[in-house]
Amino acid sequence: MMFQKNLAQEEAVQTHNGPVLLVSCPGSGKTTTMLRRINSMIESGIQARSIVMVTFTDAAAQEMKARYIKECGDCDVVFCTIHSMCLRILKEYSDAPVNVMPAEIQYGLLRQCFRKIHVPYRNSEMLKGAFTDISACANSGDEPNKFHPVSVDRSIFPALFAAYQEAKHEAGYLDFDDMLCACRDMLRSNSAVLAALRKRYSYLLCDEYQDTNLMQKDILYMLAGDTANLCVVGDDDQSIYGFRGATPGIMLDFEKDFQDAKVISMDTNYRSRPEIIEKARNLIGHNKERFQKDIKAARDGHGDVIVKTLKIRSEELSWIAEKVQSMISDGISARDIAVLARTNLQLEDLACTFDILRIPYTAGESIHDDYEHFIFRDLISYLTLMEGNWDKECFLRILNRPVRWLKESLFSTIDGFDEKAMVQLAMLHKPYDKRAVEEVRQLYKVLYGSRQCSLVDKIKIICNHCCYRAFLCDYADSTGTDPGVFFSKLDFFLREAVKYRSVSEWMEAAKRHVAAHRRKLSEKDDNAVTLATMHRSKGLEWDHVFILDCCQNIMPGKNPATAQDKNGSEKSASEIEEERRLFYVAMTRARESLYLCNYAYREKKIRQSGENPGFTGVAPSIFLAEMQEDLEAKKKKIELDEKNRKESVCAVHDAFLEGSPATFATGMEVHHPEFGTGTVIRKTPAFVIINFGNESKMFFLNL
């Protein structure tokens, strides 16, 4: 078989023993290099069954194994994730039964935990966020009371964390984090098991090492032991899973942890055109916590990096769709095109635009149907109640949408449209009981008084009289989302509502619509445009890449608001660095051309039906400016300027042979061999300014 070779790759392939760190830039051929290294180890006499190749995902493990078998032949090398390896160890050596908790049971347990601590959860997104926070806390080793959650208020997180751990234990399940924790504890406490595993797996390789957390690092280090036959490969510039406990510091500390480690830099990119590499290199150079590296492009020729600014977001979506359609018409294969965004929500509107233009796309299960959006669920909850059908779950859902400062726990006892009971409960809200009473009365008036209206009119009442549009504006601000994303959904539902006479009829149609959407996404289309988040794009590549919504407060965004904090806070320096790494990952997916799209204005004010919206300016992402700045060239210029300054400092005394800092004084007449006679107009300990008639010159003094 033929491989593309360079000196760094060859050194990595031939170095079999001891600790090895491969710092690999995007498109450097790290997977090929790792497979060649495994093959070289086996050819040198190392037993295949003693080699473990740890990957970040099951899909990556299976893909790498299949590729190795295809290129090198079948073997006994273990390709696995660290979670599957830990599970295998626990099942073999643990005295207690090992039951891994399915995802659907996790959600059920967490719902119970929220109820147990008397905290309402708003939606599935909040549950997902809570899982992420609990996992990040478990992997970080922090105490729950010292952890900073994103999904819920910090004051309730310790109770939620404890309730979840207790519920898990009572149900007899382990989650994915427990696998790691239990395995680490076993390796620490049972020297016989650790010795047996070290003997069995005497050579460890770890891919995507920048994505490991402290617990995973501990497990790998313990298994490596004193021989330290541990080879890790990754790119600190692509560390993008901070919310899972990953940090580039783990990779940066490898040399400190292993004093005799061999560090090999694979800094040649075989994927992208030079223009793309240049802009990406300029961008990531603004990060402080990283290995310094000089990424080089192996490919010649011209590549495009185009920044496209549209007026508003709808125009941005239309431009991308029309550009993609034009590229396909010109003979470019749809499979060679991708559109990347920060979140799935940003991609959903684009998917609708693609549907209108009949542009084929693939997005897995990540793109939700319009009827799966939380706005539709909110509207249905309102409409169900407005039709006179009492539903406690619907009532509690809309109670604080918009925020009415009403405690859901108080109203959980109510069982129908009883204005008197609602007012009595509102009176328990101190010190805002008057405000709460007024909010309750207004809500009752809307719910009870609009029964005879059409679905469309009811939605207009919800938007205007219930201030639902205002709620969407606030929610957009707290999440760093353009309100237009939500308003476009709302306008879609207004158009759809005309078709139906009742809520039940609309809900049945919605179910059919969602089912059809799911069927479409499940159909495998080998020639379709890829829509993906930046996180999901990692490890992939396309000829042509579009990045959506390159706007400030989106990329980088604000911190998501917590349950009690309605305003997103500014991100820390480390968070900005992670978002810069994420943008860098997205940029380096492109082989031939890269389109960075943004918009200049977004809807600002609450829009009443038929009124023209107000707009506010949207700043482009700071990353767009940073990628234009060649920091290396700037550094060299600074060094040259400093050199010239020092030379001028020395030259001033050569020019003024009889002068010194002590003898220069304001008003003094001096003579310079080049500029002639002049007058000192300013004197400081560091420099003098001399006027030579037509111009003034500054001379630095050699102190």
XYZ file of C-alpha atoms in Angstrom:
703
model
C 0.000 0.000 0.000
C 1.135 3.564 -0.694
C 1.188 6.296 1.935
C 1.970 9.977 1.704
C 5.037 10.461 3.858
C 6.938 13.216 5.560
C 9.708 13.179 8.165
C 7.398 13.823 11.140
C 5.070 11.018 10.111
C 7.974 8.617 9.648
C 9.399 9.452 13.067
C 5.974 8.817 14.636
C 5.637 5.498 12.817
C 9.058 4.218 13.825
C 8.945 5.293 17.501
C 7.349 2.310 19.276
C 8.382 2.542 22.918
C 8.074 5.100 25.684
C 5.820 8.159 25.990
C 5.120 9.863 22.657
C 3.090 13.004 21.979
C 2.022 13.660 18.382
C 0.858 17.253 17.939
C -1.116 17.049 14.705
C -2.629 20.017 12.895
C -5.870 19.629 10.870
C -5.459 17.530 7.730
C -2.021 16.259 8.758
C -2.851 12.581 8.158
C -2.872 11.531 11.815
C -5.224 8.576 11.333
C -3.064 7.176 8.527
C 0.025 7.736 10.664
C -1.484 5.921 13.668
C -2.547 2.941 11.552
C 0.912 2.756 9.978
C 2.444 2.947 13.456
C 0.346 -0.002 14.638
C 1.348 -1.990 11.550
C 5.024 -1.115 12.107
C 4.806 -2.222 15.751
C 3.370 -5.601 14.767
C 5.998 -6.069 12.047
C 8.706 -5.378 14.655
C 7.484 -8.300 16.769
C 5.055 -6.625 19.211
C 1.991 -8.834 19.744
C -1.161 -7.325 18.226
C -3.356 -8.327 21.190
C -1.174 -6.210 23.511
C -2.003 -3.004 21.580
C -5.035 -0.882 22.483
C -6.178 1.981 20.232
C -8.466 4.285 22.241
C -10.726 6.622 20.240
C -13.207 9.325 21.205
C -16.388 7.726 19.798
C -17.659 4.238 18.929
C -18.065 5.323 15.300
C -14.418 6.424 15.142
C -13.282 3.125 16.676
C -15.247 1.043 14.195
C -14.149 3.187 11.247
C -10.485 2.993 12.256
C -10.684 -0.780 12.747
C -12.375 -1.300 9.377
C -9.784 0.861 7.663
C -6.916 -1.017 9.320
C -8.329 -4.391 8.255
C -8.800 -3.118 4.697
C -5.301 -1.644 4.428
C -3.212 -3.945 6.626
C -5.201 -7.129 7.092
C -7.077 -8.627 10.022
C -5.512 -8.509 13.464
C -6.126 -8.751 17.222
C -5.557 -5.062 18.000
C -8.233 -3.653 20.335
C -10.028 -0.605 18.892
C -12.357 0.932 21.500
C -13.492 4.017 23.382
C -12.262 4.589 26.906
C -15.837 4.036 28.142
C -16.123 0.635 26.452
C -12.675 -0.340 27.768
C -13.692 0.601 31.326
C -16.982 -1.289 30.965
C -15.066 -4.378 29.801
C -12.752 -4.130 32.828
C -15.646 -3.718 35.261
C -17.578 -6.673 33.845
C -14.489 -8.881 34.117
C -13.266 -7.897 37.573
C -16.167 -6.308 39.499
C -17.935 -8.363 42.162
C -21.171 -6.424 41.756
C -23.416 -6.599 38.645
C -22.798 -3.881 36.060
C -26.010 -2.376 34.670
C -25.595 0.560 32.292
C -28.519 2.980 32.420
C -30.346 3.584 29.106
C -30.819 7.207 28.059
C -34.616 7.086 28.338
C -34.379 5.953 31.978
C -31.877 8.743 32.665
C -34.419 11.338 31.600
C -37.123 9.770 33.720
C -34.882 9.741 36.786
C -33.860 13.333 36.281
C -37.497 14.448 35.991
C -38.140 12.753 39.319
C -35.127 14.543 40.809
C -36.443 17.958 39.752
C -39.788 17.148 41.387
C -38.049 15.845 44.511
C -36.186 19.136 45.092
C -39.361 21.096 44.168
C -37.837 22.811 41.134
C -39.834 22.843 37.873
C -38.005 21.994 34.668
C -39.133 23.946 31.623
C -38.386 21.660 28.701
C -36.220 18.840 27.350
C -33.439 21.336 26.593
C -33.195 22.106 30.304
C -32.999 18.361 31.086
C -30.216 17.900 28.527
C -28.361 20.849 29.992
C -28.724 19.427 33.498
C -27.246 16.107 32.323
C -24.311 17.946 30.783
C -23.702 19.882 34.010
C -23.932 16.751 36.206
C -21.526 14.909 33.900
C -19.075 17.825 33.752
C -19.110 18.083 37.547
C -18.515 14.337 37.976
C -15.625 14.355 35.497
C -14.012 17.508 36.852
C -13.727 16.167 40.383
C -15.204 19.419 41.750
C -17.582 19.402 44.688
C -21.146 20.183 43.501
C -21.271 23.300 45.689
C -18.146 24.642 43.981
C -19.266 23.801 40.434
C -20.692 26.491 38.124
C -23.641 24.961 36.224
C -25.124 26.444 33.062
C -28.564 24.820 32.973
C -29.815 25.666 36.474
C -29.124 28.129 39.232
C -25.993 27.423 41.256
C -27.966 27.389 44.522
C -30.036 24.335 43.528
C -27.346 22.346 41.688
C -25.900 20.513 44.751
C -29.379 19.235 45.685
C -30.081 18.184 42.084
C -26.698 16.426 41.829
C -27.254 14.557 45.106
C -30.819 13.570 44.159
C -29.641 12.159 40.828
C -26.828 10.137 42.429
C -29.266 8.730 45.013
C -31.884 7.858 42.382
C -29.241 6.105 40.281
C -28.022 4.071 43.242
C -31.538 3.048 44.272
C -32.311 1.930 40.706
C -29.077 -0.090 40.568
C -27.685 1.611 37.455
C -24.366 3.031 36.351
C -24.185 5.911 33.874
C -21.254 6.599 31.547
C -19.456 8.728 34.121
C -19.841 6.008 36.749
C -18.047 3.570 34.442
C -14.966 5.772 34.449
C -15.137 6.552 38.158
C -15.662 2.908 39.197
C -12.872 1.721 36.890
C -10.451 4.349 38.203
C -11.260 3.428 41.795
C -10.716 -0.268 41.020
C -7.320 0.394 39.424
C -6.288 2.510 42.427
C -7.381 0.005 45.057
C -6.657 -3.355 43.418
C -2.985 -3.725 42.510
C -3.502 -7.278 41.221
C -6.094 -6.158 38.654
C -3.889 -3.232 37.597
C -0.848 -5.511 37.170
C -2.868 -7.975 35.083
C -4.153 -5.225 32.796
C -0.691 -3.694 32.372
C 0.618 -7.090 31.327
C -2.297 -7.637 28.922
C -2.299 -4.144 27.372
C 1.346 -3.147 27.279
C 0.989 -0.609 24.437
C -1.612 2.159 24.576
C -2.488 4.629 21.822
C -5.035 7.417 22.323
C -6.591 9.420 19.487
C -8.095 12.918 19.971
C -6.157 13.283 23.218
C -7.123 16.954 23.481
C -10.704 15.816 24.217
C -9.850 13.742 27.297
C -10.718 14.892 30.805
C -8.839 14.446 34.073
C -10.519 11.128 34.953
C -9.751 9.626 31.540
C -6.169 10.869 31.812
C -5.772 9.163 35.214
C -6.989 5.838 33.801
C -4.622 5.983 30.824
C -1.660 6.924 33.016
C -2.346 4.100 35.480
C -2.621 1.524 32.682
C 0.594 2.821 31.064
C 2.530 2.317 34.318
C 6.290 2.629 34.630
C 7.016 1.478 31.077
C 4.863 4.358 29.825
C 4.358 2.876 26.373
C 1.718 5.514 25.783
C 1.338 7.321 22.483
C -1.198 10.157 22.411
C -2.160 12.135 19.325
C -4.224 15.263 19.050
C -4.323 18.982 18.473
C -4.638 21.355 21.397
C -6.086 23.898 18.941
C -9.053 21.552 18.423
C -9.988 21.079 22.079
C -13.704 21.946 21.955
C -15.345 19.869 24.676
C -14.787 22.023 27.737
C -18.388 21.344 28.817
C -17.357 17.674 29.222
C -14.320 18.506 31.316
C -11.795 18.475 28.457
C -9.067 21.093 28.478
C -5.993 21.714 26.287
C -3.971 21.906 29.504
C -4.061 18.098 29.763
C -2.260 17.820 26.452
C 0.094 20.714 27.215
C 1.150 19.010 30.485
C 2.161 15.721 28.823
C 5.825 16.761 28.688
C 5.745 17.655 32.391
C 4.124 14.346 33.310
C 6.660 12.333 31.284
C 10.096 13.932 31.418
C 11.467 11.649 28.682
C 8.512 12.115 26.343
C 9.210 12.466 22.643
C 7.174 15.297 21.100
C 6.621 15.150 17.357
C 4.933 18.028 15.539
C 2.914 17.090 12.450
C 2.419 20.620 11.105
C 1.773 19.999 7.392
C -1.850 20.288 6.249
C -2.679 18.141 3.199
C -6.356 19.146 3.105
C -6.836 22.871 2.573
C -5.635 25.496 0.120
C -2.988 27.977 1.390
C -5.463 30.880 1.760
C -7.654 28.854 4.109
C -4.649 27.725 6.164
C -3.368 31.305 6.400
C -6.650 32.692 7.745
C -7.104 29.805 10.177
C -3.520 30.177 11.406
C -4.007 33.913 11.947
C -7.167 33.240 13.961
C -5.857 30.547 16.291
C -2.671 32.537 16.895
C -4.724 34.814 19.177
C -5.045 31.990 21.731
C -2.553 31.974 24.590
C -2.991 28.416 25.945
C -1.505 26.388 23.080
C 1.579 24.834 21.547
C 3.268 27.266 19.212
C 3.282 25.752 15.750
C 3.834 26.867 12.171
C 1.128 25.167 10.096
C 2.098 24.753 6.455
C -0.079 23.995 3.446
C 1.085 21.075 1.325
C -1.267 21.960 -1.543
C -0.556 24.667 -4.095
C -3.064 26.679 -6.054
C -5.726 29.186 -5.122
C -8.478 28.791 -2.550
C -11.245 31.238 -1.660
C -11.995 32.694 1.756
C -15.031 34.948 1.298
C -16.726 37.042 3.981
C -20.332 37.720 2.930
C -22.402 40.249 4.871
C -26.147 40.415 4.196
C -28.657 42.944 5.501
C -30.831 40.667 7.684
C -30.775 36.992 8.576
C -33.496 35.924 6.145
C -31.391 37.385 3.320
C -28.360 35.489 4.651
C -30.297 32.201 4.509
C -31.582 32.956 0.998
C -28.111 33.891 -0.254
C -26.569 30.650 1.054
C -29.359 28.533 -0.420
C -29.153 30.254 -3.819
C -25.342 30.026 -3.830
C -25.474 26.306 -3.042
C -28.112 25.796 -5.734
C -25.909 27.641 -8.247
C -22.855 25.541 -7.324
C -24.814 22.325 -7.832
C -26.086 23.620 -11.191
C -22.470 24.303 -12.198
C -21.582 20.649 -11.661
C -20.329 20.639 -8.059
C -21.516 17.546 -6.233
C -23.873 18.262 -3.334
C -21.940 15.829 -1.120
C -18.908 18.126 -1.397
C -20.761 21.055 0.216
C -21.455 21.659 3.916
C -23.113 24.392 5.962
C -21.934 24.620 9.572
C -23.425 26.542 12.486
C -22.988 26.971 16.232
C -26.276 25.210 17.055
C -28.883 22.988 15.427
C -31.487 25.711 15.948
C -29.612 27.973 13.520
C -29.707 25.244 10.872
C -33.428 24.538 11.090
C -34.473 27.727 9.272
C -31.897 27.013 6.568
C -33.303 23.498 6.187
C -36.746 25.034 5.537
C -35.225 27.276 2.852
C -33.510 24.240 1.291
C -36.864 22.411 1.268
C -38.506 25.274 -0.638
C -35.739 25.246 -3.275
C -35.649 21.409 -3.337
C -31.976 21.296 -2.392
C -31.123 17.823 -1.045
C -29.543 17.836 2.408
C -28.574 15.435 5.165
C -28.507 16.277 8.835
C -29.047 12.999 10.678
C -31.515 13.386 13.528
C -30.168 16.755 14.579
C -32.539 18.978 12.568
C -35.933 19.134 14.212
C -39.192 19.641 12.392
C -40.982 22.953 12.856
C -43.644 21.118 14.837
C -41.033 19.845 17.319
C -40.098 23.407 18.297
C -40.821 24.671 21.819
C -42.844 27.578 20.348
C -45.378 25.122 18.911
C -45.653 23.323 22.256
C -46.167 26.684 23.991
C -48.875 27.704 21.513
C -50.662 24.351 21.815
C -50.651 24.681 25.607
C -52.212 28.139 25.382
C -54.715 27.074 22.710
C -55.789 23.952 24.628
C -56.692 26.093 27.630
C -58.287 28.797 25.484
C -60.630 26.187 23.992
C -61.888 25.463 27.520
C -60.065 22.145 27.908
C -58.411 22.092 31.315
C -54.936 20.486 31.312
C -52.701 21.025 34.327
C -49.491 20.285 32.386
C -50.427 22.867 29.748
C -51.302 25.409 32.454
C -47.989 25.001 34.283
C -46.078 25.209 30.997
C -47.437 28.632 30.057
C -47.642 30.010 33.601
C -44.340 31.851 33.202
C -44.172 32.182 29.451
C -43.783 35.151 29.543
C -42.352 35.529 33.042
C -45.115 36.395 35.507
C -43.095 35.824 38.708
C -45.482 33.004 39.685
C -44.208 29.951 41.586
C -45.207 26.838 39.681
C -45.078 24.771 42.873
C -47.923 26.841 44.344
C -50.149 26.403 41.320
C -49.519 22.663 41.012
C -52.531 22.131 43.325
C -55.030 23.953 41.110
C -57.438 21.748 39.186
C -59.463 23.897 36.812
C -60.406 27.427 35.771
C -61.115 28.810 39.191
C -60.336 32.531 39.282
C -60.861 32.773 43.042
C -58.442 29.905 43.750
C -55.887 31.372 41.341
C -56.044 34.774 43.051
C -55.713 33.211 46.514
C -52.569 31.358 45.412
C -51.187 34.529 43.854
C -51.593 36.287 47.215
C -48.957 33.945 48.624
C -46.325 35.571 46.416
C -44.658 38.075 48.706
C -43.438 40.757 48.400
C -44.913 40.865 44.905
C -48.436 39.642 45.708
C -50.142 42.657 44.078
C -48.170 42.144 40.904
C -48.836 38.399 40.979
C -52.591 38.937 41.476
C -52.751 41.291 38.506
C -50.816 38.828 36.341
C -53.130 35.973 37.327
C -56.285 37.992 36.616
C -54.977 39.033 33.210
C -54.058 35.419 32.394
C -57.510 34.194 33.465
C -59.172 36.889 31.355
C -57.229 35.817 28.272
C -57.730 32.081 28.754
C -61.419 32.285 29.642
C -62.438 35.154 27.389
C -61.094 34.029 24.000
C -62.919 30.704 23.598
C -64.945 31.746 20.576
C -62.031 33.139 18.544
C -60.398 31.339 15.611
C -57.001 29.653 16.034
C -55.296 32.501 14.174
C -56.944 35.174 16.328
C -56.070 33.244 19.477
C -52.401 33.132 18.450
C -52.475 36.888 17.838
C -53.934 37.364 21.328
C -51.166 35.163 22.767
C -48.506 37.171 20.942
C -49.836 40.624 21.750
C -52.028 40.548 24.865
C -50.033 37.797 26.591
C -46.751 39.411 25.466
C -45.435 36.149 24.003
C -43.402 38.066 21.421
C -41.785 39.970 24.273
C -40.967 36.656 25.924
C -39.270 35.448 22.721
C -37.234 38.669 22.567
C -36.045 38.154 26.145
C -35.313 34.498 25.512
C -33.334 35.383 22.377
C -31.257 37.929 24.310
C -30.519 35.465 27.109
C -29.349 32.768 24.691
C -27.522 35.000 22.203
C -29.999 34.134 19.436
C -31.362 36.445 16.771
C -35.075 37.047 17.634
C -35.776 36.658 13.926
C -35.101 32.919 14.312
C -38.073 32.678 16.685
C -40.277 35.182 14.861
C -39.945 33.210 11.620
C -41.242 30.120 13.473
C -44.110 32.143 14.899
C -45.051 33.514 11.493
C -44.989 29.943 10.102
C -47.461 28.760 12.746
C -49.737 31.734 12.043
C -49.868 30.700 8.379
C -50.458 27.060 9.299
C -53.218 27.767 11.834
C -55.524 29.032 9.053
C -55.850 25.432 7.782
C -57.395 24.010 10.980
C -60.602 24.420 12.967
C -59.465 22.995 16.314
C -56.372 22.262 18.369
C -56.886 18.496 18.154
C -57.099 18.623 14.357
C -53.904 20.695 14.193
C -52.063 18.367 16.584
C -52.932 15.314 14.472
C -51.607 17.083 11.366
C -48.460 18.040 13.290
C -47.812 14.389 14.209
C -48.042 13.394 10.537
C -45.721 16.280 9.580
C -43.097 15.224 12.154
C -43.293 11.578 11.060
C -42.755 12.565 7.405
C -39.796 14.747 8.421
C -38.227 11.867 10.352
C -38.664 9.506 7.395
C -36.981 12.016 5.106
C -33.991 12.428 7.437
C -33.611 8.682 7.818
C -33.379 8.177 4.051
C -29.755 7.918 3.026
C -28.904 10.310 0.211
C -25.342 9.871 -1.004
C -25.460 13.146 -2.909
C -26.768 15.738 -0.474
C -25.490 18.914 1.198
C -24.422 18.344 4.806
C -25.967 20.530 7.523
C -24.080 20.135 10.790
C -23.021 21.888 13.968
C -19.388 22.870 14.349
C -18.945 20.222 17.038
C -20.292 17.459 14.779
C -18.098 18.598 11.875
C -14.893 17.677 13.709
C -12.974 15.004 11.860
C -14.874 15.611 8.604
C -14.009 17.597 5.475
C -15.664 19.019 2.363
C -14.530 20.918 -0.722
C -16.804 23.887 0.013
C -17.868 25.028 3.477
C -20.318 27.760 4.546
C -20.310 28.980 8.154
C -23.625 30.474 9.220
C -24.218 33.505 11.478
C -20.642 34.746 12.004
C -21.949 37.466 14.324
C -20.908 38.763 17.714
C -22.894 37.215 20.591
C -23.454 34.162 18.406
C -19.871 33.242 17.582
C -18.529 33.861 20.160
C -21.769 33.889 22.091
C -22.805 34.981 25.543
C -22.984 32.572 28.428
C -26.403 30.904 28.450
C -28.719 32.268 31.067
C -29.453 30.142 34.113
C -32.885 29.513 35.549
C -32.781 32.684 37.620
C -30.411 34.814 35.583
C -32.241 36.129 32.532
C -29.274 37.994 31.098
C -26.413 36.195 29.455
C -23.075 37.209 30.954
C -19.851 37.873 29.127
C -17.602 34.908 28.557
C -14.279 34.490 30.311
C -10.952 34.517 28.450
C -10.755 30.706 28.559
C -14.306 30.398 27.188
C -13.469 32.782 24.353
C -10.406 30.671 23.573
C -12.547 27.530 23.361
C -15.009 29.242 21.007
C -12.063 30.421 18.908
C -10.878 26.806 18.738
C -14.387 25.781 17.673
C -14.410 28.358 14.887
C -10.925 27.178 13.880
C -12.212 23.603 13.622
C -15.062 24.759 11.373
C -12.728 26.771 9.115
C -10.298 23.901 8.643
C -13.010 21.536 7.362
C -12.802 23.303 3.967
C -10.569 22.039 1.169
C -11.223 24.512 -1.692
C -13.421 27.409 -0.549
C -14.726 28.873 2.677
C -17.706 31.250 2.971
C -18.096 33.149 6.247
C -21.614 34.600 6.341
C -23.151 37.165 8.658
C -25.850 39.850 8.688
C -25.870 43.510 9.666
C -29.284 44.012 11.308
C -31.789 42.074 13.371
C -35.311 42.669 14.600
C -35.296 44.629 17.799
C -38.717 45.687 18.967
C -41.837 43.772 19.700
C -43.830 43.699 16.489
C -47.586 44.097 16.507
C -49.533 42.567 13.680
C -49.186 44.622 10.502
C -46.516 46.947 11.893
C -43.053 47.376 10.511
C -40.391 45.904 12.769
C -37.632 47.911 14.348
C -34.022 46.884 13.731
C -30.737 47.113 15.575
C -27.225 46.719 14.273
C -25.405 43.392 14.586
C -21.632 43.412 14.946
C -19.615 40.907 12.928
C -17.776 38.252 14.894
C -14.432 39.398 16.277
C -13.035 36.216 14.749
C -13.506 37.686 11.255
C -11.130 40.534 12.104
C -8.676 38.270 13.922
C -8.274 35.927 10.979
C -7.093 38.861 8.842
C -4.305 39.715 11.290
C -1.024 37.925 10.688
C 0.363 37.812 14.209
C 3.711 36.381 13.129
C 4.244 39.237 10.685
C 3.131 41.703 13.373
C 5.575 40.169 15.851
C 8.447 40.446 13.371
C 7.542 44.094 12.699
C 7.539 44.841 16.429
C 10.936 43.176 16.790
C 12.283 45.164 13.837
C 10.867 48.424 15.233
C 12.467 47.692 18.591
C 15.798 46.970 16.905
C 15.609 50.247 14.966
C 14.690 52.121 18.153
C 17.688 50.736 19.973
C 19.907 51.677 17.050
C 18.512 55.203 17.122
C 19.159 55.371 20.855
C 22.812 54.594 20.243
C 22.947 56.968 17.302
C 21.761 59.993 19.224
C 24.968 60.160 21.217
C 27.049 59.658 18.131
C 25.210 62.595 16.574
C 25.488 64.833 19.635
C 29.052 64.151 20.651
C 29.081 66.846 23.293
C 25.511 66.282 24.469
C 24.166 64.020 27.236
C 20.832 63.598 29.041
C 22.156 65.979 31.674
C 23.105 68.745 29.226
C 19.966 68.740 27.043
C 17.478 71.382 28.137
C 14.340 72.978 26.704
C 15.255 75.963 24.513
C 18.844 74.771 23.975
C 20.245 75.220 20.460
C 21.980 72.074 19.164
C 23.551 70.939 15.938
C 22.916 67.623 14.236
C 25.271 66.474 11.431
C 22.334 65.352 9.242
C 19.446 67.694 10.131
C 21.461 70.812 10.931
C 20.790 73.300 13.714
C 17.705 72.918 15.839
C 16.094 73.895 19.121
C 15.130 71.502 21.944
C 11.360 71.957 22.405
C 10.814 69.104 24.898
C 13.094 67.129 27.181
C 12.323 63.980 29.245
C 14.639 61.469 30.903
C 13.962 59.066 28.028
C 13.929 61.294 24.920
C 14.244 64.811 23.501
C 12.216 66.488 20.737
C 14.137 68.932 18.564
C 12.676 71.331 16.027
C 14.804 71.781 12.891
C 12.694 74.530 11.336
C 10.447 72.617 8.943
C 9.996 69.510 11.084
C 10.516 68.078 14.559
C 12.454 64.915 15.394
C 12.328 62.656 18.471
C 15.605 61.207 19.748
C 15.702 58.468 22.389
C 18.372 58.853 25.021
C 20.593 56.006 26.111
C 19.920 55.934 29.816
